[in-house]
Amino acid sequence: MPLEPCQVVDAAGGQLWVDPQFAAALNRAGLATFADYLTTEQGSLFRKIANRESRRLELVLDDGRRVGAWLKRHRCPASAWRWWPFGRDEQADASDGRREALNAERLAAAGIAALRAIACGERQLPDGGCESFVLTEELTGYTQLDHFLDQRFATLTERGTRRDADLDRLLDQVADLARRFHQAGFNHRDFYCCHFFVAEPTPGQFDVTLIDLQRVEHRTRGRRRWLLKDLGQLSYSAARERISNTQRLRFLRRYLQSDKLGVAQQRFARLVLLKHAQLENRHGVHA
């Protein structure tokens, strides 16, 4: 799904990219120009904060099926335009909306399960700021990982000394996804359980995918700090009442692809757990 070149679609200079498979459905929904995406009041408002808003829409496909989609709109004033330090992602100068769509494209090309972008657009404002949006396909049948753990698995107290093979299998899949994501050169910056979505199509078999790709970066240097941050966030957001310290170490062994950690790997694991502890000191134990 190549995002370039974008097409100028209105007199204000908005640039728009649309996945051809969804073009007819978007036209039926009244989303034909960049301005349409910035002004539509369709669907339901999910969240609105300063300079950012998200809505859930419903699209009707050519065969009559209805699919959900999430529209995220961004407005970045010139005063908030970021300075991008040396060594940061090569796509860091893209708008918020286009960056998420580009990241979805790059992860798909790398064979990493992540949300799918349907459309994106951006427009430079006269004051030097930027407006942008991204529309992504809803992950039907998926639940965010922290909620899935709560709904699907017993607490440590309820489980006692029994091991849960299904839980082990799920944690292995999350570790494998995290490893492939990092090995491909990416870091997430918000690698919390709420940004892993899980489906269980058959009992004990899981599909895991990533969402919220706006801040994902691809780095060629200075990556260690960001990998530690990602893994510390993931460990911190996995509730202590369901995931034991033994399981966290097992997760790291799976991530590092080593049953017996060497000296360097042990140091890496300790630093991940230190990041976890720092987050707990700052924010309290994750519920």
PDB file of C-alpha atoms in Angstrom:
ATOM      1  CA  MET A   1       0.000   0.000   0.000  1.00  0.00           C
ATOM      2  CA  PRO A   2       2.314   2.775  -1.166  1.00  0.00           C
ATOM      3  CA  LEU A   3       1.518   6.100   0.501  1.00  0.00           C
ATOM      4  CA  GLU A   4       3.387   8.283  -1.971  1.00  0.00           C
ATOM      5  CA  PRO A   5       2.662  10.211  -3.992  1.00  0.00           C
ATOM      6  CA  CYS A   6      -0.341  11.646  -2.197  1.00  0.00           C
ATOM      7  CA  GLN A   7      -3.016  13.364  -4.266  1.00  0.00           C
ATOM      8  CA  VAL A   8      -4.005  17.007  -3.808  1.00  0.00           C
ATOM      9  CA  VAL A   9      -7.767  16.857  -3.418  1.00  0.00           C
ATOM     10  CA  ASP A  10      -8.943  20.300  -2.331  1.00  0.00           C
ATOM     11  CA  ALA A  11      -8.106  23.922  -2.812  1.00  0.00           C
ATOM     12  CA  ALA A  12      -6.700  24.198   0.698  1.00  0.00           C
ATOM     13  CA  GLY A  13      -3.858  21.884  -0.271  1.00  0.00           C
ATOM     14  CA  GLY A  14      -4.856  18.814   1.720  1.00  0.00           C
ATOM     15  CA  GLN A  15      -3.112  15.637   0.593  1.00  0.00           C
ATOM     16  CA  LEU A  16      -5.018  12.353   0.751  1.00  0.00           C
ATOM     17  CA  TRP A  17      -4.138   8.685   0.359  1.00  0.00           C
ATOM     18  CA  VAL A  18      -6.839   6.003   0.231  1.00  0.00           C
ATOM     19  CA  ASP A  19      -6.550   2.209   0.073  1.00  0.00           C
ATOM     20  CA  PRO A  20      -8.191   1.357  -3.290  1.00  0.00           C
ATOM     21  CA  GLN A  21     -10.040  -1.572  -1.684  1.00  0.00           C
ATOM     22  CA  PHE A  22     -11.975   0.872   0.489  1.00  0.00           C
ATOM     23  CA  ALA A  23     -12.379   3.759  -1.977  1.00  0.00           C
ATOM     24  CA  ALA A  24     -16.020   3.009  -2.880  1.00  0.00           C
ATOM     25  CA  ALA A  25     -17.023   2.449   0.760  1.00  0.00           C
ATOM     26  CA  LEU A  26     -15.424   5.739   1.776  1.00  0.00           C
ATOM     27  CA  ASN A  27     -17.218   7.606  -1.007  1.00  0.00           C
ATOM     28  CA  ARG A  28     -20.517   6.097   0.155  1.00  0.00           C
ATOM     29  CA  ALA A  29     -19.719   7.377   3.640  1.00  0.00           C
ATOM     30  CA  GLY A  30     -19.206  10.893   2.286  1.00  0.00           C
ATOM     31  CA  LEU A  31     -15.431  10.769   2.737  1.00  0.00           C
ATOM     32  CA  ALA A  32     -14.179  11.886  -0.672  1.00  0.00           C
ATOM     33  CA  THR A  33     -11.855  14.798   0.131  1.00  0.00           C
ATOM     34  CA  PHE A  34      -9.348  15.676   2.802  1.00  0.00           C
ATOM     35  CA  ALA A  35     -11.786  18.246   4.191  1.00  0.00           C
ATOM     36  CA  ASP A  36     -14.458  15.542   4.607  1.00  0.00           C
ATOM     37  CA  TYR A  37     -12.251  13.603   7.022  1.00  0.00           C
ATOM     38  CA  LEU A  38     -11.502  16.706   9.079  1.00  0.00           C
ATOM     39  CA  THR A  39     -15.145  17.798   9.414  1.00  0.00           C
ATOM     40  CA  THR A  40     -17.274  14.632   9.498  1.00  0.00           C
ATOM     41  CA  GLU A  41     -19.453  14.097  12.559  1.00  0.00           C
ATOM     42  CA  GLN A  42     -20.413  10.568  11.568  1.00  0.00           C
ATOM     43  CA  GLY A  43     -20.195   7.691  13.979  1.00  0.00           C
ATOM     44  CA  SER A  44     -19.509   8.102  17.684  1.00  0.00           C
ATOM     45  CA  LEU A  45     -16.947  10.274  19.404  1.00  0.00           C
ATOM     46  CA  PHE A  46     -14.582   8.129  21.467  1.00  0.00           C
ATOM     47  CA  ARG A  47     -12.080  10.641  22.835  1.00  0.00           C
ATOM     48  CA  LYS A  48     -11.367  14.332  22.402  1.00  0.00           C
ATOM     49  CA  ILE A  49      -8.439  16.143  23.985  1.00  0.00           C
ATOM     50  CA  ALA A  50      -6.408  19.189  23.030  1.00  0.00           C
ATOM     51  CA  ASN A  51      -5.485  18.992  19.328  1.00  0.00           C
ATOM     52  CA  ARG A  52      -6.559  15.338  19.013  1.00  0.00           C
ATOM     53  CA  GLU A  53      -9.816  13.480  18.489  1.00  0.00           C
ATOM     54  CA  SER A  54     -10.854   9.910  17.691  1.00  0.00           C
ATOM     55  CA  ARG A  55     -14.172   8.626  16.334  1.00  0.00           C
ATOM     56  CA  ARG A  56     -15.542   5.207  15.481  1.00  0.00           C
ATOM     57  CA  LEU A  57     -17.155   5.011  12.030  1.00  0.00           C
ATOM     58  CA  GLU A  58     -18.932   2.235  10.173  1.00  0.00           C
ATOM     59  CA  LEU A  59     -18.284   1.563   6.492  1.00  0.00           C
ATOM     60  CA  VAL A  60     -20.432  -0.441   4.073  1.00  0.00           C
ATOM     61  CA  LEU A  61     -18.371  -2.585   1.699  1.00  0.00           C
ATOM     62  CA  ASP A  62     -19.325  -3.443  -1.889  1.00  0.00           C
ATOM     63  CA  ASP A  63     -20.759  -6.806  -0.776  1.00  0.00           C
ATOM     64  CA  GLY A  64     -22.949  -5.145   1.852  1.00  0.00           C
ATOM     65  CA  ARG A  65     -20.832  -6.098   4.865  1.00  0.00           C
ATOM     66  CA  ARG A  66     -20.343  -3.443   7.534  1.00  0.00           C
ATOM     67  CA  VAL A  67     -16.907  -2.905   9.032  1.00  0.00           C
ATOM     68  CA  GLY A  68     -15.806  -0.619  11.808  1.00  0.00           C
ATOM     69  CA  ALA A  69     -13.067   1.962  11.343  1.00  0.00           C
ATOM     70  CA  TRP A  70     -11.283   4.382  13.660  1.00  0.00           C
ATOM     71  CA  LEU A  71     -10.677   7.970  12.594  1.00  0.00           C
ATOM     72  CA  LYS A  72      -7.940   9.838  14.469  1.00  0.00           C
ATOM     73  CA  ARG A  73      -7.651  13.564  13.746  1.00  0.00           C
ATOM     74  CA  HIS A  74      -4.658  15.675  14.771  1.00  0.00           C
ATOM     75  CA  ARG A  75      -3.900  19.372  14.789  1.00  0.00           C
ATOM     76  CA  CYS A  76      -0.336  20.374  15.553  1.00  0.00           C
ATOM     77  CA  PRO A  77       0.158  24.139  15.950  1.00  0.00           C
ATOM     78  CA  ALA A  78       3.450  25.634  14.820  1.00  0.00           C
ATOM     79  CA  SER A  79       4.410  26.310  18.438  1.00  0.00           C
ATOM     80  CA  ALA A  80       4.181  22.577  19.198  1.00  0.00           C
ATOM     81  CA  TRP A  81       6.154  21.351  16.165  1.00  0.00           C
ATOM     82  CA  ARG A  82       8.810  19.053  17.544  1.00  0.00           C
ATOM     83  CA  TRP A  83      12.565  19.245  17.224  1.00  0.00           C
ATOM     84  CA  TRP A  84      13.753  15.853  16.001  1.00  0.00           C
ATOM     85  CA  PRO A  85      17.190  14.956  17.458  1.00  0.00           C
ATOM     86  CA  PHE A  86      19.961  13.244  15.532  1.00  0.00           C
ATOM     87  CA  GLY A  87      19.518   9.506  15.137  1.00  0.00           C
ATOM     88  CA  ARG A  88      15.757   9.563  15.369  1.00  0.00           C
ATOM     89  CA  ASP A  89      13.338   7.947  12.945  1.00  0.00           C
ATOM     90  CA  GLU A  90      13.769   8.880   9.297  1.00  0.00           C
ATOM     91  CA  GLN A  91       9.979   9.467   9.067  1.00  0.00           C
ATOM     92  CA  ALA A  92       9.891  11.759  12.102  1.00  0.00           C
ATOM     93  CA  ASP A  93       9.116  14.831   9.997  1.00  0.00           C
ATOM     94  CA  ALA A  94       5.811  13.340   8.826  1.00  0.00           C
ATOM     95  CA  SER A  95       2.546  14.546  10.346  1.00  0.00           C
ATOM     96  CA  ASP A  96       0.989  12.498  13.145  1.00  0.00           C
ATOM     97  CA  GLY A  97      -1.635  10.965  10.863  1.00  0.00           C
ATOM     98  CA  ARG A  98       0.698  10.096   8.003  1.00  0.00           C
ATOM     99  CA  ARG A  99       3.315   8.713  10.394  1.00  0.00           C
ATOM    100  CA  GLU A 100       0.872   6.145  11.775  1.00  0.00           C
ATOM    101  CA  ALA A 101      -0.145   5.070   8.266  1.00  0.00           C
ATOM    102  CA  LEU A 102       3.501   4.839   7.184  1.00  0.00           C
ATOM    103  CA  ASN A 103       4.304   2.742  10.235  1.00  0.00           C
ATOM    104  CA  ALA A 104       1.407   0.395   9.481  1.00  0.00           C
ATOM    105  CA  GLU A 105       2.779   0.004   5.957  1.00  0.00           C
ATOM    106  CA  ARG A 106       6.332  -0.655   7.145  1.00  0.00           C
ATOM    107  CA  LEU A 107       5.270  -3.204   9.745  1.00  0.00           C
ATOM    108  CA  ALA A 108       3.143  -5.055   7.181  1.00  0.00           C
ATOM    109  CA  ALA A 109       6.134  -5.141   4.814  1.00  0.00           C
ATOM    110  CA  ALA A 110       8.241  -6.601   7.631  1.00  0.00           C
ATOM    111  CA  GLY A 111       5.665  -9.318   8.323  1.00  0.00           C
ATOM    112  CA  ILE A 112       4.734  -7.918  11.746  1.00  0.00           C
ATOM    113  CA  ALA A 113       1.073  -8.105  12.741  1.00  0.00           C
ATOM    114  CA  ALA A 114      -0.341  -4.601  13.199  1.00  0.00           C
ATOM    115  CA  LEU A 115      -3.441  -2.582  12.436  1.00  0.00           C
ATOM    116  CA  ARG A 116      -4.276  -1.715   8.824  1.00  0.00           C
ATOM    117  CA  ALA A 117      -4.468   1.857   7.544  1.00  0.00           C
ATOM    118  CA  ILE A 118      -7.399   2.617   5.223  1.00  0.00           C
ATOM    119  CA  ALA A 119      -6.702   6.293   4.544  1.00  0.00           C
ATOM    120  CA  CYS A 120      -4.530   9.156   5.733  1.00  0.00           C
ATOM    121  CA  GLY A 121      -4.038  12.806   4.907  1.00  0.00           C
ATOM    122  CA  GLU A 122      -2.259  15.954   5.957  1.00  0.00           C
ATOM    123  CA  ARG A 123      -2.363  19.693   5.310  1.00  0.00           C
ATOM    124  CA  GLN A 124       0.121  22.424   6.155  1.00  0.00           C
ATOM    125  CA  LEU A 125      -1.509  25.389   7.895  1.00  0.00           C
ATOM    126  CA  PRO A 126      -0.731  29.045   7.062  1.00  0.00           C
ATOM    127  CA  ASP A 127       0.757  29.561  10.535  1.00  0.00           C
ATOM    128  CA  GLY A 128       3.251  26.708   9.998  1.00  0.00           C
ATOM    129  CA  GLY A 129       1.276  24.090  11.913  1.00  0.00           C
ATOM    130  CA  CYS A 130      -0.276  20.957  10.460  1.00  0.00           C
ATOM    131  CA  GLU A 131      -3.619  19.141  10.349  1.00  0.00           C
ATOM    132  CA  SER A 132      -3.689  15.408   9.674  1.00  0.00           C
ATOM    133  CA  PHE A 133      -5.761  12.269  10.083  1.00  0.00           C
ATOM    134  CA  VAL A 134      -5.495   8.501   9.810  1.00  0.00           C
ATOM    135  CA  LEU A 135      -8.344   6.017   9.347  1.00  0.00           C
ATOM    136  CA  THR A 136      -7.654   2.427  10.409  1.00  0.00           C
ATOM    137  CA  GLU A 137      -9.658  -0.781  10.150  1.00  0.00           C
ATOM    138  CA  GLU A 138     -11.238  -1.974  13.382  1.00  0.00           C
ATOM    139  CA  LEU A 139      -9.842  -5.206  14.820  1.00  0.00           C
ATOM    140  CA  THR A 140     -13.067  -7.171  15.104  1.00  0.00           C
ATOM    141  CA  GLY A 141     -13.002  -9.928  17.703  1.00  0.00           C
ATOM    142  CA  TYR A 142      -9.851  -8.641  19.390  1.00  0.00           C
ATOM    143  CA  THR A 143      -9.402  -7.464  22.992  1.00  0.00           C
ATOM    144  CA  GLN A 144      -6.560  -5.404  24.399  1.00  0.00           C
ATOM    145  CA  LEU A 145      -4.074  -7.640  26.177  1.00  0.00           C
ATOM    146  CA  ASP A 146      -4.536  -6.349  29.735  1.00  0.00           C
ATOM    147  CA  HIS A 147      -8.312  -6.823  29.514  1.00  0.00           C
ATOM    148  CA  PHE A 148      -7.862 -10.220  27.860  1.00  0.00           C
ATOM    149  CA  LEU A 149      -5.634 -11.394  30.721  1.00  0.00           C
ATOM    150  CA  ASP A 150      -8.257 -10.283  33.243  1.00  0.00           C
ATOM    151  CA  GLN A 151     -11.130 -11.958  31.400  1.00  0.00           C
ATOM    152  CA  ARG A 152      -9.449 -15.173  30.309  1.00  0.00           C
ATOM    153  CA  PHE A 153      -7.013 -16.200  33.058  1.00  0.00           C
ATOM    154  CA  ALA A 154      -7.160 -16.792  36.796  1.00  0.00           C
ATOM    155  CA  THR A 155      -5.230 -14.690  39.286  1.00  0.00           C
ATOM    156  CA  LEU A 156      -2.021 -16.038  40.844  1.00  0.00           C
ATOM    157  CA  THR A 157      -3.923 -16.663  44.087  1.00  0.00           C
ATOM    158  CA  GLU A 158      -6.630 -18.634  42.277  1.00  0.00           C
ATOM    159  CA  ARG A 159      -4.087 -20.537  40.191  1.00  0.00           C
ATOM    160  CA  GLY A 160      -1.831 -21.471  43.073  1.00  0.00           C
ATOM    161  CA  THR A 161       1.144 -23.559  41.952  1.00  0.00           C
ATOM    162  CA  ARG A 162      -0.593 -24.799  38.793  1.00  0.00           C
ATOM    163  CA  ARG A 163       0.856 -23.715  35.466  1.00  0.00           C
ATOM    164  CA  ASP A 164      -1.504 -22.570  32.747  1.00  0.00           C
ATOM    165  CA  ALA A 165      -0.298 -23.848  29.382  1.00  0.00           C
ATOM    166  CA  ASP A 166      -2.583 -21.455  27.500  1.00  0.00           C
ATOM    167  CA  LEU A 167      -1.159 -18.469  29.375  1.00  0.00           C
ATOM    168  CA  ASP A 168       2.388 -19.646  28.688  1.00  0.00           C
ATOM    169  CA  ARG A 169       1.524 -19.955  25.004  1.00  0.00           C
ATOM    170  CA  LEU A 170       0.057 -16.453  24.888  1.00  0.00           C
ATOM    171  CA  LEU A 171       3.068 -14.893  26.647  1.00  0.00           C
ATOM    172  CA  ASP A 172       5.384 -16.715  24.223  1.00  0.00           C
ATOM    173  CA  GLN A 173       3.500 -15.194  21.280  1.00  0.00           C
ATOM    174  CA  VAL A 174       3.714 -11.702  22.762  1.00  0.00           C
ATOM    175  CA  ALA A 175       7.458 -12.208  23.345  1.00  0.00           C
ATOM    176  CA  ASP A 176       7.926 -13.419  19.766  1.00  0.00           C
ATOM    177  CA  LEU A 177       6.070 -10.394  18.387  1.00  0.00           C
ATOM    178  CA  ALA A 178       8.117  -8.028  20.564  1.00  0.00           C
ATOM    179  CA  ARG A 179      11.376  -9.662  19.440  1.00  0.00           C
ATOM    180  CA  ARG A 180      10.525  -9.520  15.726  1.00  0.00           C
ATOM    181  CA  PHE A 181       9.343  -5.924  16.096  1.00  0.00           C
ATOM    182  CA  HIS A 182      12.627  -4.902  17.721  1.00  0.00           C
ATOM    183  CA  GLN A 183      14.815  -7.020  15.448  1.00  0.00           C
ATOM    184  CA  ALA A 184      13.262  -5.246  12.461  1.00  0.00           C
ATOM    185  CA  GLY A 185      14.596  -1.954  13.857  1.00  0.00           C
ATOM    186  CA  PHE A 186      11.407  -0.574  15.399  1.00  0.00           C
ATOM    187  CA  ASN A 187      10.617   0.748  18.848  1.00  0.00           C
ATOM    188  CA  HIS A 188       7.136   1.699  19.998  1.00  0.00           C
ATOM    189  CA  ARG A 189       7.530   4.232  22.841  1.00  0.00           C
ATOM    190  CA  ASP A 190       4.110   3.181  24.226  1.00  0.00           C
ATOM    191  CA  PHE A 191       4.636  -0.572  24.444  1.00  0.00           C
ATOM    192  CA  TYR A 192       1.962  -1.148  27.070  1.00  0.00           C
ATOM    193  CA  CYS A 193      -0.376  -4.151  27.186  1.00  0.00           C
ATOM    194  CA  CYS A 194      -3.259  -1.944  26.022  1.00  0.00           C
ATOM    195  CA  HIS A 195      -1.529  -1.608  22.631  1.00  0.00           C
ATOM    196  CA  PHE A 196      -1.352  -5.377  22.066  1.00  0.00           C
ATOM    197  CA  PHE A 197      -4.677  -6.772  20.862  1.00  0.00           C
ATOM    198  CA  VAL A 198      -5.493 -10.476  21.201  1.00  0.00           C
ATOM    199  CA  ALA A 199      -8.021 -12.809  19.596  1.00  0.00           C
ATOM    200  CA  GLU A 200      -8.575 -16.481  20.408  1.00  0.00           C
ATOM    201  CA  PRO A 201     -10.082 -18.002  17.239  1.00  0.00           C
ATOM    202  CA  THR A 202      -9.906 -21.501  18.723  1.00  0.00           C
ATOM    203  CA  PRO A 203      -9.330 -22.476  22.374  1.00  0.00           C
ATOM    204  CA  GLY A 204      -5.682 -22.063  23.312  1.00  0.00           C
ATOM    205  CA  GLN A 205      -4.690 -20.555  19.940  1.00  0.00           C
ATOM    206  CA  PHE A 206      -4.042 -16.816  19.888  1.00  0.00           C
ATOM    207  CA  ASP A 207      -3.550 -14.041  17.356  1.00  0.00           C
ATOM    208  CA  VAL A 208      -1.640 -11.016  18.639  1.00  0.00           C
ATOM    209  CA  THR A 209      -1.316  -7.691  16.850  1.00  0.00           C
ATOM    210  CA  LEU A 210      -0.071  -4.167  17.582  1.00  0.00           C
ATOM    211  CA  ILE A 211      -2.025  -0.916  17.517  1.00  0.00           C
ATOM    212  CA  ASP A 212      -1.383   2.789  18.168  1.00  0.00           C
ATOM    213  CA  LEU A 213       1.557   3.197  15.796  1.00  0.00           C
ATOM    214  CA  GLN A 214       1.725   6.984  15.796  1.00  0.00           C
ATOM    215  CA  ARG A 215       4.919   7.141  17.887  1.00  0.00           C
ATOM    216  CA  VAL A 216       6.627   4.048  16.452  1.00  0.00           C
ATOM    217  CA  GLU A 217      10.162   4.779  15.276  1.00  0.00           C
ATOM    218  CA  HIS A 218      12.699   2.986  13.136  1.00  0.00           C
ATOM    219  CA  ARG A 219      16.239   3.578  14.328  1.00  0.00           C
ATOM    220  CA  THR A 220      19.655   2.566  13.117  1.00  0.00           C
ATOM    221  CA  ARG A 221      21.597   3.686  16.196  1.00  0.00           C
ATOM    222  CA  GLY A 222      21.101   4.417  19.886  1.00  0.00           C
ATOM    223  CA  ARG A 223      18.412   1.721  20.106  1.00  0.00           C
ATOM    224  CA  ARG A 224      19.214  -0.016  23.420  1.00  0.00           C
ATOM    225  CA  ARG A 225      17.624   2.670  25.582  1.00  0.00           C
ATOM    226  CA  TRP A 226      14.381   2.470  23.606  1.00  0.00           C
ATOM    227  CA  LEU A 227      14.220  -1.330  23.666  1.00  0.00           C
ATOM    228  CA  LEU A 228      14.621  -1.281  27.450  1.00  0.00           C
ATOM    229  CA  LYS A 229      11.901   1.358  27.692  1.00  0.00           C
ATOM    230  CA  ASP A 230       9.517  -0.700  25.527  1.00  0.00           C
ATOM    231  CA  LEU A 231      10.037  -3.891  27.506  1.00  0.00           C
ATOM    232  CA  GLY A 232       9.879  -2.092  30.848  1.00  0.00           C
ATOM    233  CA  GLN A 233       6.521  -0.600  29.852  1.00  0.00           C
ATOM    234  CA  LEU A 234       5.214  -3.989  28.771  1.00  0.00           C
ATOM    235  CA  SER A 235       6.281  -5.665  32.021  1.00  0.00           C
ATOM    236  CA  TYR A 236       4.893  -2.827  34.131  1.00  0.00           C
ATOM    237  CA  SER A 237       1.471  -2.940  32.453  1.00  0.00           C
ATOM    238  CA  ALA A 238       1.082  -6.726  32.942  1.00  0.00           C
ATOM    239  CA  ALA A 239      -0.786  -6.859  36.266  1.00  0.00           C
ATOM    240  CA  ARG A 240       1.136  -8.421  39.149  1.00  0.00           C
ATOM    241  CA  GLU A 241      -1.958 -10.298  40.284  1.00  0.00           C
ATOM    242  CA  ARG A 242      -1.878 -12.400  37.085  1.00  0.00           C
ATOM    243  CA  ILE A 243       1.732 -12.449  35.854  1.00  0.00           C
ATOM    244  CA  SER A 244       4.392 -13.692  38.273  1.00  0.00           C
ATOM    245  CA  ASN A 245       8.044 -12.652  38.378  1.00  0.00           C
ATOM    246  CA  THR A 246       8.923 -16.156  37.181  1.00  0.00           C
ATOM    247  CA  GLN A 247       6.713 -15.631  34.137  1.00  0.00           C
ATOM    248  CA  ARG A 248       8.337 -12.267  33.461  1.00  0.00           C
ATOM    249  CA  LEU A 249      11.767 -13.906  33.409  1.00  0.00           C
ATOM    250  CA  ARG A 250      10.425 -16.695  31.214  1.00  0.00           C
ATOM    251  CA  PHE A 251       9.088 -14.019  28.868  1.00  0.00           C
ATOM    252  CA  LEU A 252      12.533 -12.372  28.682  1.00  0.00           C
ATOM    253  CA  ARG A 253      14.236 -15.713  28.001  1.00  0.00           C
ATOM    254  CA  ARG A 254      11.803 -16.259  25.141  1.00  0.00           C
ATOM    255  CA  TYR A 255      12.390 -12.715  23.866  1.00  0.00           C
ATOM    256  CA  LEU A 256      16.171 -13.218  24.045  1.00  0.00           C
ATOM    257  CA  GLN A 257      15.862 -16.740  22.559  1.00  0.00           C
ATOM    258  CA  SER A 258      17.944 -18.311  25.303  1.00  0.00           C
ATOM    259  CA  ASP A 259      16.944 -20.864  27.950  1.00  0.00           C
ATOM    260  CA  LYS A 260      20.033 -19.961  29.968  1.00  0.00           C
ATOM    261  CA  LEU A 261      20.933 -16.279  29.945  1.00  0.00           C
ATOM    262  CA  GLY A 262      24.559 -15.268  29.493  1.00  0.00           C
ATOM    263  CA  VAL A 263      26.166 -12.395  31.378  1.00  0.00           C
ATOM    264  CA  ALA A 264      25.156  -9.738  28.863  1.00  0.00           C
ATOM    265  CA  GLN A 265      21.616 -11.111  28.638  1.00  0.00           C
ATOM    266  CA  GLN A 266      21.293 -11.200  32.425  1.00  0.00           C
ATOM    267  CA  ARG A 267      22.318  -7.558  32.555  1.00  0.00           C
ATOM    268  CA  PHE A 268      19.761  -6.701  29.864  1.00  0.00           C
ATOM    269  CA  ALA A 269      17.013  -8.537  31.807  1.00  0.00           C
ATOM    270  CA  ARG A 270      17.938  -6.717  35.024  1.00  0.00           C
ATOM    271  CA  LEU A 271      17.739  -3.358  33.233  1.00  0.00           C
ATOM    272  CA  VAL A 272      14.270  -4.226  31.879  1.00  0.00           C
ATOM    273  CA  LEU A 273      13.085  -5.057  35.389  1.00  0.00           C
ATOM    274  CA  LEU A 274      14.708  -1.844  36.645  1.00  0.00           C
ATOM    275  CA  LYS A 275      12.641   0.124  34.091  1.00  0.00           C
ATOM    276  CA  HIS A 276       9.576  -1.706  35.383  1.00  0.00           C
ATOM    277  CA  ALA A 277      10.451  -0.744  38.969  1.00  0.00           C
ATOM    278  CA  GLN A 278      11.020   2.894  37.988  1.00  0.00           C
ATOM    279  CA  LEU A 279       7.548   3.052  36.434  1.00  0.00           C
ATOM    280  CA  GLU A 280       6.035   1.574  39.594  1.00  0.00           C
ATOM    281  CA  ASN A 281       7.868   4.132  41.741  1.00  0.00           C
ATOM    282  CA  ARG A 282       6.594   6.935  39.530  1.00  0.00           C
ATOM    283  CA  HIS A 283       3.024   5.775  38.912  1.00  0.00           C
ATOM    284  CA  GLY A 284       2.286   3.087  41.483  1.00  0.00           C
ATOM    285  CA  VAL A 285       1.570  -0.590  40.860  1.00  0.00           C
ATOM    286  CA  HIS A 286      -0.385  -1.056  37.640  1.00  0.00           C
ATOM    287  CA  ALA A 287      -3.920  -2.215  38.356  1.00  0.00           C
TER     288      ALA A 287
END
